[in-house]
CSV table of C-alpha atoms in Angstrom, one decimal:
chain,number,residue,atom,x,y,z
P,232,UNK,CA,-141.0,-74.8,149.3
P,233,UNK,CA,-143.4,-76.7,151.6
P,234,UNK,CA,-142.9,-80.5,151.7
P,235,UNK,CA,-146.3,-81.1,150.1
P,236,UNK,CA,-145.2,-79.4,146.9
P,237,UNK,CA,-142.0,-81.4,146.6
P,238,UNK,CA,-143.5,-84.9,146.9
P,239,UNK,CA,-146.7,-86.5,145.6
P,240,UNK,CA,-148.9,-89.3,146.8
P,241,UNK,CA,-148.9,-92.5,144.7
P,242,UNK,CA,-151.1,-95.3,145.8
P,243,UNK,CA,-150.6,-94.4,149.5
P,244,UNK,CA,-146.9,-94.0,149.2
P,245,UNK,CA,-144.9,-90.8,148.8
P,246,UNK,CA,-142.5,-90.5,145.9
P,247,UNK,CA,-140.2,-87.7,144.8
P,248,UNK,CA,-141.0,-86.5,141.3
P,249,UNK,CA,-138.5,-87.2,138.6
P,250,UNK,CA,-138.0,-88.6,135.1
P,251,UNK,CA,-136.2,-91.8,136.1
P,252,UNK,CA,-136.8,-93.5,139.5
P,253,UNK,CA,-135.8,-96.9,140.9
P,254,UNK,CA,-137.7,-98.5,143.8
P,255,UNK,CA,-135.1,-100.7,145.5
P,256,UNK,CA,-137.6,-102.1,147.9
P,257,UNK,CA,-139.8,-103.5,145.1
P,258,UNK,CA,-137.1,-103.6,142.5
P,259,UNK,CA,-139.1,-101.6,140.0
P,260,UNK,CA,-138.1,-98.9,137.5
P,261,UNK,CA,-140.3,-95.9,136.8
P,262,UNK,CA,-139.9,-93.5,133.9
P,263,UNK,CA,-142.0,-90.3,133.8
P,264,UNK,CA,-144.3,-91.8,136.4
P,265,UNK,CA,-145.0,-95.0,134.5
P,266,UNK,CA,-143.8,-98.4,135.8
P,267,UNK,CA,-141.6,-100.3,133.3
P,268,UNK,CA,-142.3,-104.0,132.7
P,269,UNK,CA,-139.2,-106.1,133.4
P,270,UNK,CA,-138.8,-107.0,129.8
P,271,UNK,CA,-138.9,-103.4,128.6
P,272,UNK,CA,-136.5,-102.4,131.4
P,273,UNK,CA,-134.0,-105.0,130.2
P,274,UNK,CA,-134.4,-103.8,126.6
P,275,UNK,CA,-133.8,-100.2,127.6
P,276,UNK,CA,-130.7,-101.1,129.6
P,277,UNK,CA,-129.4,-103.2,126.6
P,278,UNK,CA,-130.1,-100.3,124.3
P,279,UNK,CA,-128.1,-97.9,126.6
P,280,UNK,CA,-125.2,-100.4,126.7
P,281,UNK,CA,-125.3,-100.7,122.9
P,282,UNK,CA,-125.2,-96.9,122.5
P,283,UNK,CA,-122.2,-96.7,124.9
P,284,UNK,CA,-120.4,-99.5,123.1
P,285,UNK,CA,-121.0,-97.8,119.7
P,286,UNK,CA,-119.8,-94.5,121.0
P,287,UNK,CA,-116.5,-96.1,122.2
P,288,UNK,CA,-116.1,-98.5,119.2
P,289,UNK,CA,-112.7,-96.9,118.2
P,290,UNK,CA,-111.3,-97.8,121.7
P,291,UNK,CA,-112.3,-101.5,121.5
P,292,UNK,CA,-108.7,-102.6,121.5
P,293,UNK,CA,-108.5,-101.4,125.1
P,294,UNK,CA,-111.7,-103.0,126.4
P,295,UNK,CA,-110.1,-106.3,127.4
P,296,UNK,CA,-106.5,-105.3,127.9
P,297,UNK,CA,-105.3,-105.9,131.4
P,298,UNK,CA,-104.4,-102.8,133.3
P,299,UNK,CA,-105.9,-100.4,130.7
């Protein structure tokens, strides 16, 4: 594919398309081309952590065991 079909211009800067993108230079999170506000980003990360914790709830006795 030609390069112009694989990237798109966004406010004068080229970005690869994708569902989830992190701009390390500006420390911003983009989801489906929309920039997430820092509060919403934190809430999404907290929700992901909560989901992972709920998934592993039966293994909670191992969470803080040394060497586990």
